[in-house]
PDB file of C-alpha atoms in Angstrom:
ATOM      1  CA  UNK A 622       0.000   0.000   0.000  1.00 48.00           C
ATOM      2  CA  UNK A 623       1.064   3.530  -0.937  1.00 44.00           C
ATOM      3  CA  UNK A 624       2.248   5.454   2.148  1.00 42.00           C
ATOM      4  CA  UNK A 625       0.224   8.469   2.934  1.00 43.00           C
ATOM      5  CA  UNK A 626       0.771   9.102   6.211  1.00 39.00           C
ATOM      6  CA  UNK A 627       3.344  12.105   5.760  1.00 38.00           C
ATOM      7  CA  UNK A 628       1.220  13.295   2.804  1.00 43.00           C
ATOM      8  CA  UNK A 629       0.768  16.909   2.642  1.00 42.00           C
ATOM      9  CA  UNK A 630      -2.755  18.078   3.655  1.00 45.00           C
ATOM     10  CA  UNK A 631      -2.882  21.287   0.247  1.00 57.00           C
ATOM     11  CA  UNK A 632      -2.597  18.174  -2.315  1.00 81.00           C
ATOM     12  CA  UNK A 633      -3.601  19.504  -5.274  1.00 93.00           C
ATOM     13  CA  UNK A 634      -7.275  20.579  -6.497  1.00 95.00           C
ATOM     14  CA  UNK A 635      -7.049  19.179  -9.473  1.00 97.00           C
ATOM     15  CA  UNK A 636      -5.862  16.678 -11.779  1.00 98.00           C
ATOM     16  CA  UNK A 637      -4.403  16.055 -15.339  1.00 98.00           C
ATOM     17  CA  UNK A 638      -6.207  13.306 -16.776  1.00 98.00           C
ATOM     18  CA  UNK A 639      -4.495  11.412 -19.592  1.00 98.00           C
ATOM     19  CA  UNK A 640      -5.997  11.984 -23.295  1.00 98.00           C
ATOM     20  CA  UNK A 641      -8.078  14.393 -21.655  1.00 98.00           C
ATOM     21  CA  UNK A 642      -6.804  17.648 -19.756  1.00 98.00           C
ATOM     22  CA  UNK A 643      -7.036  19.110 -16.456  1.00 98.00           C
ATOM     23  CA  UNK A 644     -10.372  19.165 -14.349  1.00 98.00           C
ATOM     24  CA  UNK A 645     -11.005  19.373 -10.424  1.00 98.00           C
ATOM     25  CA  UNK A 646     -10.467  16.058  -8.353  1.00 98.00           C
ATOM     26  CA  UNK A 647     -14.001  16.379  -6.116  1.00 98.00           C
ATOM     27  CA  UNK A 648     -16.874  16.067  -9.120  1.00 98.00           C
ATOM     28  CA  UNK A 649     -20.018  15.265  -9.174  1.00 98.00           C
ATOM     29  CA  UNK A 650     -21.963  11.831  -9.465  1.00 98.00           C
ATOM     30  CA  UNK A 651     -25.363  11.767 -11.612  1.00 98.00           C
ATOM     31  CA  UNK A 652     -26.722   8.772 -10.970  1.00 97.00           C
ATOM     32  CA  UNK A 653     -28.936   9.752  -8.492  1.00 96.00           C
ATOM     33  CA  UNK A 654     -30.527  12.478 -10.437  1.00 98.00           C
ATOM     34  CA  UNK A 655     -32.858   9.594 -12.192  1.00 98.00           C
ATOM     35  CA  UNK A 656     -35.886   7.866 -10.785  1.00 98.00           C
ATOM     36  CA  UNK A 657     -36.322   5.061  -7.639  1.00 97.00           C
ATOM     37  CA  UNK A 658     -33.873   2.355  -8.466  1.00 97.00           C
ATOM     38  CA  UNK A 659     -32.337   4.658 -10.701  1.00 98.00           C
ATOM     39  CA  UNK A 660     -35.087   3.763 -12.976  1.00 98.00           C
ATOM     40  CA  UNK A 661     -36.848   6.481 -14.784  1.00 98.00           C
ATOM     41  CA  UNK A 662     -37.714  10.476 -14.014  1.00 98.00           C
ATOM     42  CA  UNK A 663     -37.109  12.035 -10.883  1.00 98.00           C
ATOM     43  CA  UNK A 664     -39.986  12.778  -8.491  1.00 96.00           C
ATOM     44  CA  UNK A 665     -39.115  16.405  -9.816  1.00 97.00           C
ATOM     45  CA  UNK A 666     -37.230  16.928 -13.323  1.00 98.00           C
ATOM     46  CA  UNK A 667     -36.635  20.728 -12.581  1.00 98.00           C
ATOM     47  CA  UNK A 668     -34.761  19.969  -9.270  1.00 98.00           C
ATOM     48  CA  UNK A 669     -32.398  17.693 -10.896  1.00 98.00           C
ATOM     49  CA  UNK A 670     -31.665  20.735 -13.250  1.00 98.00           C
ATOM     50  CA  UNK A 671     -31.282  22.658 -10.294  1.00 98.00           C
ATOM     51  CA  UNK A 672     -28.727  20.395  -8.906  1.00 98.00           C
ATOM     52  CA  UNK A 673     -26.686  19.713 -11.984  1.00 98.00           C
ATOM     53  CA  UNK A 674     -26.375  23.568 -12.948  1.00 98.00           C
ATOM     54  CA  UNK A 675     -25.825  24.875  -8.812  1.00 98.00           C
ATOM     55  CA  UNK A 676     -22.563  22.184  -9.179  1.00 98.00           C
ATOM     56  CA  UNK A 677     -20.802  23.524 -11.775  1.00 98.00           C
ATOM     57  CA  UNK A 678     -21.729  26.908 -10.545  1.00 98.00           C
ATOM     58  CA  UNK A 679     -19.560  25.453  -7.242  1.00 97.00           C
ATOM     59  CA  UNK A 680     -17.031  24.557  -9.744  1.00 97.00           C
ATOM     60  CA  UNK A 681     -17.841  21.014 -10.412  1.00 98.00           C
ATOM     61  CA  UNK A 682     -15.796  20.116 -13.918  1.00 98.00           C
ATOM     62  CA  UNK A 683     -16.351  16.770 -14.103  1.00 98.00           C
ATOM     63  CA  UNK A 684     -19.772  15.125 -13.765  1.00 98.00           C
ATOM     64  CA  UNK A 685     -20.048  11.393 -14.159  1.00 98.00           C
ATOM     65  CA  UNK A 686     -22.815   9.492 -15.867  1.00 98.00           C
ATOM     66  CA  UNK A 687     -23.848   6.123 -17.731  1.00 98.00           C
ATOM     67  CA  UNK A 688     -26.634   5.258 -20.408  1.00 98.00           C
ATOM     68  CA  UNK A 689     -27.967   3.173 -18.075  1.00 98.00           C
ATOM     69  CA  UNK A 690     -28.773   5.487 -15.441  1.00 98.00           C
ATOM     70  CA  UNK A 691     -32.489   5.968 -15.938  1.00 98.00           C
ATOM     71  CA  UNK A 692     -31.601   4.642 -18.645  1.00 98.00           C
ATOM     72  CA  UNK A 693     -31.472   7.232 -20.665  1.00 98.00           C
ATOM     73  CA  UNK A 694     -32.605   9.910 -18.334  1.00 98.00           C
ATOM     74  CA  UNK A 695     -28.850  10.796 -16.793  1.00 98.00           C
ATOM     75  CA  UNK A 696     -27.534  11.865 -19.771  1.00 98.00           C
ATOM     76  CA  UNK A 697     -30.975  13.486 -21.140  1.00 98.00           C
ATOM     77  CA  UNK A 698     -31.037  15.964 -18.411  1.00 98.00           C
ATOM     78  CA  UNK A 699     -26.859  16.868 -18.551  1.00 98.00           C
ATOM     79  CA  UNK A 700     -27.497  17.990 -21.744  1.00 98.00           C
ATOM     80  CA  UNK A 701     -30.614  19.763 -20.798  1.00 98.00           C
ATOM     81  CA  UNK A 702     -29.257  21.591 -17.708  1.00 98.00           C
ATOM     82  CA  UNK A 703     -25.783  22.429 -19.488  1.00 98.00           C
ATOM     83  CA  UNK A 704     -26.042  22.251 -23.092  1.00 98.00           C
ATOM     84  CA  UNK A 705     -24.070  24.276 -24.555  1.00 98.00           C
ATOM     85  CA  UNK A 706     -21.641  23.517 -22.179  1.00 98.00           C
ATOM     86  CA  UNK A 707     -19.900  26.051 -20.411  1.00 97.00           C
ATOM     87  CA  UNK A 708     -16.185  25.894 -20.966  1.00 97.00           C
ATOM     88  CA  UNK A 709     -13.544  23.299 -19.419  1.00 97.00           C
ATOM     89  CA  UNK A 710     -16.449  20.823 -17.898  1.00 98.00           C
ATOM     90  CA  UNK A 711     -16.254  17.115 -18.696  1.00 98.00           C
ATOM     91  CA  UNK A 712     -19.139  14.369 -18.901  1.00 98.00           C
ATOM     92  CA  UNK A 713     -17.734  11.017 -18.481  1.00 98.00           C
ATOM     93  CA  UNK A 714     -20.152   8.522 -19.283  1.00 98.00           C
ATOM     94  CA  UNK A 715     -20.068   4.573 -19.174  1.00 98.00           C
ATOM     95  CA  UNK A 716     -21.710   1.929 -21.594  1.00 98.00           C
ATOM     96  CA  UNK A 717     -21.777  -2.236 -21.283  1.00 98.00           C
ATOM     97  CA  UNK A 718     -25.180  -2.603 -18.608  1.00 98.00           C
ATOM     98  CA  UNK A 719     -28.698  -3.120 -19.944  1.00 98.00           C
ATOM     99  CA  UNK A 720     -31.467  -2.638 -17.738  1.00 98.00           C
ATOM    100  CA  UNK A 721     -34.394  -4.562 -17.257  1.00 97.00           C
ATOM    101  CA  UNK A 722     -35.883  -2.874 -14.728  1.00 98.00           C
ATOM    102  CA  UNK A 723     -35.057  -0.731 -11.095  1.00 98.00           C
ATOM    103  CA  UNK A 724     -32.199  -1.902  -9.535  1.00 97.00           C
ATOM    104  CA  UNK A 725     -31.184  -4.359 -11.875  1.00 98.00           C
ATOM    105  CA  UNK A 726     -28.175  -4.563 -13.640  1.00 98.00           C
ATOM    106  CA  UNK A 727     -26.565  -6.880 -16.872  1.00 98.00           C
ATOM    107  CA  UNK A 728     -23.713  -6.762 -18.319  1.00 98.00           C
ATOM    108  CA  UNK A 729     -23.613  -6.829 -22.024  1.00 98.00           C
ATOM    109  CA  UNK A 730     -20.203  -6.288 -23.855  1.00 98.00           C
ATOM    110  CA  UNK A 731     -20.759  -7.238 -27.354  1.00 98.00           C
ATOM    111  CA  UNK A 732     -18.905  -4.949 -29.354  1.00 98.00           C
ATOM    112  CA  UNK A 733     -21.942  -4.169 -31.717  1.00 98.00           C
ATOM    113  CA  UNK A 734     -23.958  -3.099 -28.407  1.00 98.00           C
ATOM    114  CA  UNK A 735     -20.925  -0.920 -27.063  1.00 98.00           C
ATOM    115  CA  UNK A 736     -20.854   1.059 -30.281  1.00 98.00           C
ATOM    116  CA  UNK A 737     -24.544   1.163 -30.505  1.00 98.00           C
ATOM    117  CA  UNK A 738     -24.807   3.133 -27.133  1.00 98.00           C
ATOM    118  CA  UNK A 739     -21.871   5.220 -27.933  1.00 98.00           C
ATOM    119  CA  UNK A 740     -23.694   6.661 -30.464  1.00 98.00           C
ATOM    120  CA  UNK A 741     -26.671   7.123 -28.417  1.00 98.00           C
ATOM    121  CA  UNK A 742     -25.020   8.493 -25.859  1.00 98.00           C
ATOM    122  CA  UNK A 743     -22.911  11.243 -28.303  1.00 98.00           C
ATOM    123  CA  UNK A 744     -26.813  12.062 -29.679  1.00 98.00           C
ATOM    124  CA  UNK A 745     -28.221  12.345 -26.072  1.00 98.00           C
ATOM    125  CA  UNK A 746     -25.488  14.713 -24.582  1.00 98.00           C
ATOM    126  CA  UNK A 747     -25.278  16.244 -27.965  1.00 98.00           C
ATOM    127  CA  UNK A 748     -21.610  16.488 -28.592  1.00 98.00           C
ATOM    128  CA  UNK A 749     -19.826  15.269 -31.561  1.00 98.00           C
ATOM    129  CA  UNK A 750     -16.788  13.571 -29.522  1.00 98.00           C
ATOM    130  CA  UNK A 751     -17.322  11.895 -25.939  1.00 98.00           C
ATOM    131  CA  UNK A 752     -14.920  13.864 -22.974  1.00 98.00           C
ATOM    132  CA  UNK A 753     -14.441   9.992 -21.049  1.00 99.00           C
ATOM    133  CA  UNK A 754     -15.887   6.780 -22.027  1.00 99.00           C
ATOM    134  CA  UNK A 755     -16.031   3.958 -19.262  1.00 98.00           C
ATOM    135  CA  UNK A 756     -16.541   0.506 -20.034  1.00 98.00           C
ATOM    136  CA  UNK A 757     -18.933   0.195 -16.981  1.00 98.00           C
ATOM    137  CA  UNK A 758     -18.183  -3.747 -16.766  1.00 98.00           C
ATOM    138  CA  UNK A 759     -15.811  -6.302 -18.564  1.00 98.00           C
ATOM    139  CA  UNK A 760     -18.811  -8.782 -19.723  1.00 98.00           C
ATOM    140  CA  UNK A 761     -18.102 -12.177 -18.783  1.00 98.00           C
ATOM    141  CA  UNK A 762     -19.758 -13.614 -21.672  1.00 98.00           C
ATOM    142  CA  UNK A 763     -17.803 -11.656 -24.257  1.00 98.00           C
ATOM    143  CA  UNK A 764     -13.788 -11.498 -24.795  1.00 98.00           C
ATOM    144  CA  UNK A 765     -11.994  -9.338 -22.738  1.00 98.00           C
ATOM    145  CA  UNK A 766     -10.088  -8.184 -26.432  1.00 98.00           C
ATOM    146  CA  UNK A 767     -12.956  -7.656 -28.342  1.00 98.00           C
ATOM    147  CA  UNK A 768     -14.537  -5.061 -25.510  1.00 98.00           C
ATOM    148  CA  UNK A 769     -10.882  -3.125 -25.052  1.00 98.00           C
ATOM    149  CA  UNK A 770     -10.608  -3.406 -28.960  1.00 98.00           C
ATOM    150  CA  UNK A 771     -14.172  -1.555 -29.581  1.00 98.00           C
ATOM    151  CA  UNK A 772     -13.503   1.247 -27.093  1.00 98.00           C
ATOM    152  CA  UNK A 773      -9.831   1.970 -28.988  1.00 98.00           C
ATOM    153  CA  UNK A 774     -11.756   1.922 -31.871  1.00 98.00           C
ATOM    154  CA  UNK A 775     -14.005   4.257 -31.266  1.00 98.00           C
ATOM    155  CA  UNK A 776     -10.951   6.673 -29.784  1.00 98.00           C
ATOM    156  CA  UNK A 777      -9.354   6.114 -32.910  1.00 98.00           C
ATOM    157  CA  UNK A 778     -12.436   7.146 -34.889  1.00 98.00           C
ATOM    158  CA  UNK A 779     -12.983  10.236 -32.525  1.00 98.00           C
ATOM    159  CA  UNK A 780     -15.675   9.891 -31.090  1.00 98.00           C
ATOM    160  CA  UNK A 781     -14.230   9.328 -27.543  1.00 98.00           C
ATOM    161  CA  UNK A 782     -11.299  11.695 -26.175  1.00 98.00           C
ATOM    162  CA  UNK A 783     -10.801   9.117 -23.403  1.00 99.00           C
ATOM    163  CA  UNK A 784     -11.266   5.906 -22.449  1.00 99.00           C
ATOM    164  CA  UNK A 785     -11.312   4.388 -18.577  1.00 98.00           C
ATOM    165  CA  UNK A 786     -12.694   0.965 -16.875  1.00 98.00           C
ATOM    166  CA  UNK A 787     -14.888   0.568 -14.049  1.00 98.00           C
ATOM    167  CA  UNK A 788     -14.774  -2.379 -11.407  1.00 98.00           C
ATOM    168  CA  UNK A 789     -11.618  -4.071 -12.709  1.00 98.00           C
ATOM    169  CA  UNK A 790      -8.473  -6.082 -11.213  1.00 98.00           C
ATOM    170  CA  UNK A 791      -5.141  -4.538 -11.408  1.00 98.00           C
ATOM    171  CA  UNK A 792      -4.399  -7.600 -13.840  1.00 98.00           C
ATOM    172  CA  UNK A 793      -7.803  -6.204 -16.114  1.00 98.00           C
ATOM    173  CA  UNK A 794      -6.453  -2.948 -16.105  1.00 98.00           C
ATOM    174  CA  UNK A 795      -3.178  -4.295 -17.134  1.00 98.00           C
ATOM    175  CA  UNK A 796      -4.660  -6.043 -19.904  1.00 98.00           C
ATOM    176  CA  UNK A 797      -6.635  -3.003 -21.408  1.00 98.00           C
ATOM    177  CA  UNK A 798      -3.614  -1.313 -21.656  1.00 98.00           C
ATOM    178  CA  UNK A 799      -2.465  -3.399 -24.173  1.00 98.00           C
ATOM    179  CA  UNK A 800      -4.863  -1.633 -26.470  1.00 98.00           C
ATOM    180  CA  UNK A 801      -5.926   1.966 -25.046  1.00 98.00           C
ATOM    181  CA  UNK A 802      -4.071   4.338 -22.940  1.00 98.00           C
ATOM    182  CA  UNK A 803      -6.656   4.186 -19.853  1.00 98.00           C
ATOM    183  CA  UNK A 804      -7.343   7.346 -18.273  1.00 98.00           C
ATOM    184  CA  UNK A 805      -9.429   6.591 -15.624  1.00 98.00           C
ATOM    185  CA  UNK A 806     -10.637   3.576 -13.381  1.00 98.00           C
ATOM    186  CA  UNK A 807     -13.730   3.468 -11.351  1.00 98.00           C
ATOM    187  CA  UNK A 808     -13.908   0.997  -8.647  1.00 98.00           C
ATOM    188  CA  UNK A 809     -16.369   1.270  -5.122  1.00 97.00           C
ATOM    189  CA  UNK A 810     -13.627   2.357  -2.384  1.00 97.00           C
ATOM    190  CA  UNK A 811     -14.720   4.148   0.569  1.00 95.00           C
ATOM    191  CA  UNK A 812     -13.363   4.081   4.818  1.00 94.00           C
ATOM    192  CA  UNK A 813     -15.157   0.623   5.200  1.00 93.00           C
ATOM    193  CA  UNK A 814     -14.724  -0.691   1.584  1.00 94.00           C
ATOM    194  CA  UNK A 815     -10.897  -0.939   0.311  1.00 96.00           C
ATOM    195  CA  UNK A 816     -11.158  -4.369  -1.380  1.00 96.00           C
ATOM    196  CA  UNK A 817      -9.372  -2.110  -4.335  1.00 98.00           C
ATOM    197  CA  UNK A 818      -6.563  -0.752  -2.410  1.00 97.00           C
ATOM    198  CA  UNK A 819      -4.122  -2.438  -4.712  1.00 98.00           C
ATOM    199  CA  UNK A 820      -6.016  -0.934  -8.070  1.00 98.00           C
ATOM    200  CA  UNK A 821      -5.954   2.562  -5.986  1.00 98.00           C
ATOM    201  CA  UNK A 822      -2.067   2.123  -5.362  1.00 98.00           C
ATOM    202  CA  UNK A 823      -1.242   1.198  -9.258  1.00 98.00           C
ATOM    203  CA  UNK A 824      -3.115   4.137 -10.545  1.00 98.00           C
ATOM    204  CA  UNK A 825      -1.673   6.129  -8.219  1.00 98.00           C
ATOM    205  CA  UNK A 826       1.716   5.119  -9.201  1.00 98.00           C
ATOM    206  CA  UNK A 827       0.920   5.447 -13.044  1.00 98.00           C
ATOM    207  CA  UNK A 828      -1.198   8.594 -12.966  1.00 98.00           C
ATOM    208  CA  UNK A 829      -4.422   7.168 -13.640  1.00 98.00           C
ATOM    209  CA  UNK A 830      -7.818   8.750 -12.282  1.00 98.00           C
ATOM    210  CA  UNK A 831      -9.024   6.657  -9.728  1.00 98.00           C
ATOM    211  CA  UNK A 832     -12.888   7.877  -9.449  1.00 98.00           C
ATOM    212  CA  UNK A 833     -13.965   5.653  -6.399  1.00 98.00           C
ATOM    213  CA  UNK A 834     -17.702   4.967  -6.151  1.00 94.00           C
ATOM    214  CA  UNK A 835     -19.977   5.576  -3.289  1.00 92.00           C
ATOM    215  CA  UNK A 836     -17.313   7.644  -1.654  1.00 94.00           C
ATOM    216  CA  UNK A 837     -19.308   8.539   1.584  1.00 92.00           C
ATOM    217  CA  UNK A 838     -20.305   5.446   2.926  1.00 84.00           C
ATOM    218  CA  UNK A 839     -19.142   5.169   6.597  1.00 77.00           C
ATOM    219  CA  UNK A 840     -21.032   3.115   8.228  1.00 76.00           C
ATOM    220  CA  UNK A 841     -20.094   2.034  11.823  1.00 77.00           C
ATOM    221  CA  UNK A 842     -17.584   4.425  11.657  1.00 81.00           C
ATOM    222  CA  UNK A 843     -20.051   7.612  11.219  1.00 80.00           C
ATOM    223  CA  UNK A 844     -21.542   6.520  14.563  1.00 85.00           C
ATOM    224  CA  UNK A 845     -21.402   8.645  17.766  1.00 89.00           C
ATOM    225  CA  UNK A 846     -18.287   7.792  19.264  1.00 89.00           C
ATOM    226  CA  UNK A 847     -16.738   6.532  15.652  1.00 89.00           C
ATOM    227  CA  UNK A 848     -13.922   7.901  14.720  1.00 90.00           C
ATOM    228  CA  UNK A 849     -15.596   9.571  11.738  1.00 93.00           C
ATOM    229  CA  UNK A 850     -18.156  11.189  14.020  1.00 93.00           C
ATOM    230  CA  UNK A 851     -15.561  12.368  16.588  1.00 94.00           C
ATOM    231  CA  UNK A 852     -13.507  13.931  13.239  1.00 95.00           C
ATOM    232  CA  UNK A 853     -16.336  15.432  12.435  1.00 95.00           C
ATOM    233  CA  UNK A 854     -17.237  17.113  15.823  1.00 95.00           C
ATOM    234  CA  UNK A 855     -13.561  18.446  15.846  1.00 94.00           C
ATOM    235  CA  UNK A 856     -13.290  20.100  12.624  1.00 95.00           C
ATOM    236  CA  UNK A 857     -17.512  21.251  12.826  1.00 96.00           C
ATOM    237  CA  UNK A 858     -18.108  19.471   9.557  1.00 96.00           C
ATOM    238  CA  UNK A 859     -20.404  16.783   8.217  1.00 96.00           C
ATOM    239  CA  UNK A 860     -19.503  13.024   8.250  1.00 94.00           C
ATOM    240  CA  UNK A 861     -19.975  12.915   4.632  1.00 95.00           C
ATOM    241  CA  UNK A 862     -17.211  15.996   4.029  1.00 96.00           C
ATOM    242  CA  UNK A 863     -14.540  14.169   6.674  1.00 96.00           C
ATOM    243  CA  UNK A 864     -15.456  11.312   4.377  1.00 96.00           C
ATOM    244  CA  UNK A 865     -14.929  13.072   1.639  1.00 97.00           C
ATOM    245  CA  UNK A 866     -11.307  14.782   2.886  1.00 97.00           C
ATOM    246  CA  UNK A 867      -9.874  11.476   3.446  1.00 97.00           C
ATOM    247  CA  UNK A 868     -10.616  10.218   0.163  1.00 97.00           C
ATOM    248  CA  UNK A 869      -9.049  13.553  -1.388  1.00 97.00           C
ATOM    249  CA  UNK A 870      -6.001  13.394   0.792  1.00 97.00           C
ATOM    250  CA  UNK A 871      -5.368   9.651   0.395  1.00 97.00           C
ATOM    251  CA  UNK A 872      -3.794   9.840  -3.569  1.00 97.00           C
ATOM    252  CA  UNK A 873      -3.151  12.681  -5.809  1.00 97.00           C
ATOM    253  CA  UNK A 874      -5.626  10.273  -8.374  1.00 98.00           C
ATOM    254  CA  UNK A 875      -8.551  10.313  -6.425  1.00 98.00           C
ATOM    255  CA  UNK A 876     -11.415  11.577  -7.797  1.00 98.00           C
ATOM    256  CA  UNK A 877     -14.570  11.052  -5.471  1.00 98.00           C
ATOM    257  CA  UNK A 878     -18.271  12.132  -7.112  1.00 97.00           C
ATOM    258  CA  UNK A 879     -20.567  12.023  -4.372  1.00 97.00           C
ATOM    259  CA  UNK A 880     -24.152  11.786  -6.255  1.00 95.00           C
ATOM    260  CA  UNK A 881     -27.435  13.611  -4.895  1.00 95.00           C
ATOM    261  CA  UNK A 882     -30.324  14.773  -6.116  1.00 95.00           C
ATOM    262  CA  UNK A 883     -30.349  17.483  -3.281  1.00 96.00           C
ATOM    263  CA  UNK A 884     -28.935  20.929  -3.470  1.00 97.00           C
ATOM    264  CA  UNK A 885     -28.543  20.995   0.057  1.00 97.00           C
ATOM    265  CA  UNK A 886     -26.416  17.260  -0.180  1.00 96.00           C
ATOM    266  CA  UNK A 887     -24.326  19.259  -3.028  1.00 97.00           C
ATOM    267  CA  UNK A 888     -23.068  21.754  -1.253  1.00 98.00           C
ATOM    268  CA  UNK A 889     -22.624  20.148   1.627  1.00 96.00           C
ATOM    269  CA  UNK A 890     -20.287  17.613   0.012  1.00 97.00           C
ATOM    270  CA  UNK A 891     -18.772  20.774  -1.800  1.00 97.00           C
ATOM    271  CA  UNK A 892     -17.679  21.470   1.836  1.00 96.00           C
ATOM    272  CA  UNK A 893     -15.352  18.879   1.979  1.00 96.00           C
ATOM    273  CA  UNK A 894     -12.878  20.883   0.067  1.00 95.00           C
ATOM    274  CA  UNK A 895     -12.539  23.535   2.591  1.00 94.00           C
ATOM    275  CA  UNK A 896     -11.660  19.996   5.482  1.00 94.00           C
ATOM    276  CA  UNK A 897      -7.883  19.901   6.194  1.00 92.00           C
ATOM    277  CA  UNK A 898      -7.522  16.782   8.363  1.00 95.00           C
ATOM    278  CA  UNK A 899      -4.000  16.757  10.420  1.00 94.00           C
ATOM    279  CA  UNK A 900      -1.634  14.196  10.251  1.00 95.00           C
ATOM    280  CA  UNK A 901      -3.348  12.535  13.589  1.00 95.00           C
ATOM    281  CA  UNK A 902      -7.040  12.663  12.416  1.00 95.00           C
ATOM    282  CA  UNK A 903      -5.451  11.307   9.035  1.00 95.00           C
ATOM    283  CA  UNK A 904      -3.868   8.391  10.595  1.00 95.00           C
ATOM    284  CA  UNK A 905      -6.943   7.544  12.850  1.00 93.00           C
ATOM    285  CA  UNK A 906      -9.017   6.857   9.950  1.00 94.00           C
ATOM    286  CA  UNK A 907      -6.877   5.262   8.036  1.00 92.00           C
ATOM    287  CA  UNK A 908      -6.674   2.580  10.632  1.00 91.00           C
ATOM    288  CA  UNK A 909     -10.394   2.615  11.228  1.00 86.00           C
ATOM    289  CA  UNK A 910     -11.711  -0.428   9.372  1.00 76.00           C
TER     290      UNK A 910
END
């Protein structure tokens, strides 16, 4: 594991993403801008609108997305809320998950179905080149090659800046650099989930994005009396910005985007970049499992 312990608390803000430029390391997660299940509208279309233009207006740069969140309805209101886009923001968005219905999730990494929803996805957030493409799973089912092989294709072709991976191995990510420089990987770490420490530590030492998924989640440790909690209480901050800090301070790579569909939620995640935890409160939670 990557020794942070020493690390300087005024890491940098941002970060320079290969293939695709500099943008802001705390972004902003639209997944929960769709329906229940992430399945369809919101309760309230206008809100979501509301959210997505007050977080660039915070100085969100990079907003994360899929075609299957909603589906569809992610990407549908980006475009709406931001379209034309104001200058220097990113959307990433992901393809290879079909959705039959709330909460469910397949797979599907047939190249003809990955270029297919690239397209969509280029008409939806109507741009003519994507900023980030993610494959959002390796399928199973389908060669390994023949996925990393579409996605360098479709770089090649232009209509993707840059490509990353989401839930992979370091040995995956290995792999799909045989074909495409990656730019980003996208794996669920948080304080109580680090089953990808050693994918964390490998695109930390090779400059690669690491955007970790559900970046809050604290469970036990947000408690009263948990070390998050007490953190939290010292530094009169939310659990979810001490959250938040850590992430931010543990690699120059990381790039949490905590999703709402709450103004309020945005900007108090927002907060976290004002946190500076000290060396001690650092260390506590790093050893709080």
């Amino acid at each position: 594991m990557t020794d942070t312990s020493n690390a300087a608390t005024n890491l940098s803000p941002t970060i320079d993403l290969k293939d695709l430029g500099t943008v802001h390391r705390l972004g902003f997660g639209a997944m929960r801008i769709t329906g229940p299940g992430i399945w369809g509208e919101p309760a309230h279309r206008g809100t979501a609108i509301d959210v997505v233009r007050r977080a660039v207006e915070l100085g969100v740069d990079f907003i994360d997305t899929a075609d299957s969140y909603g589906p569809d309805v992610s990407e549908e209101i980006l475009a709406e809320a931001l379209y034309p886009y104001p200058e220097g923001v990113r959307i990433a968005t992901k393809v290879g998950f079909t959705r039959p219905g709330p909460d469910r999730w397949v797979a599907l990494g047939r190249p003809e179905y990955l270029r297919q929803q690239t397209e969509l996805s280029l008409r939806k957030l109507r741009v003519e080149s994507l900023d980030l493409l993610q494959l959002h799973r390796i399928d199973s089912k389908v060669d390994a090659g023949e996925q990393f092989a579409t996605l360098r294709d479709l770089q090649q072709e232009g209509k993707v800046k840059a490509l990353g991976l989401s839930e992979v191995t370091v040995d995956q990510l290995k792999e799909a650099e045989k074909y495409f420089t990656v730019s980003t990987v996208q794996n669920r770490y948080n304080l109580t989930d680090r089953t990808s420490e050693d994918v964390l530590d490998y695109a930390t030492e090779n400059g690669i994005g690491f955007i970790p998924w559900a970046p809050i989640s604290a469970g036990e440790l947000a408690l009263p009396g948990g070390p998050v909690d007490e953190a939290a209480r010292r530094l009169n901050a939310s659990a979810s910005q001490v959250a938040l800090a850590w992430l931010l301070r543990r690699s120059p790579v990381m790039m949490p985007i905590p999703g709402t569909g709450s103004i309020d939620h945005l900007e108090d995640n927002m907060g976290a970049l004002g946190i500076s935890l000290d060396d001690a409160t650092y260390a506590q939670l790093e050893s709080a499992r």
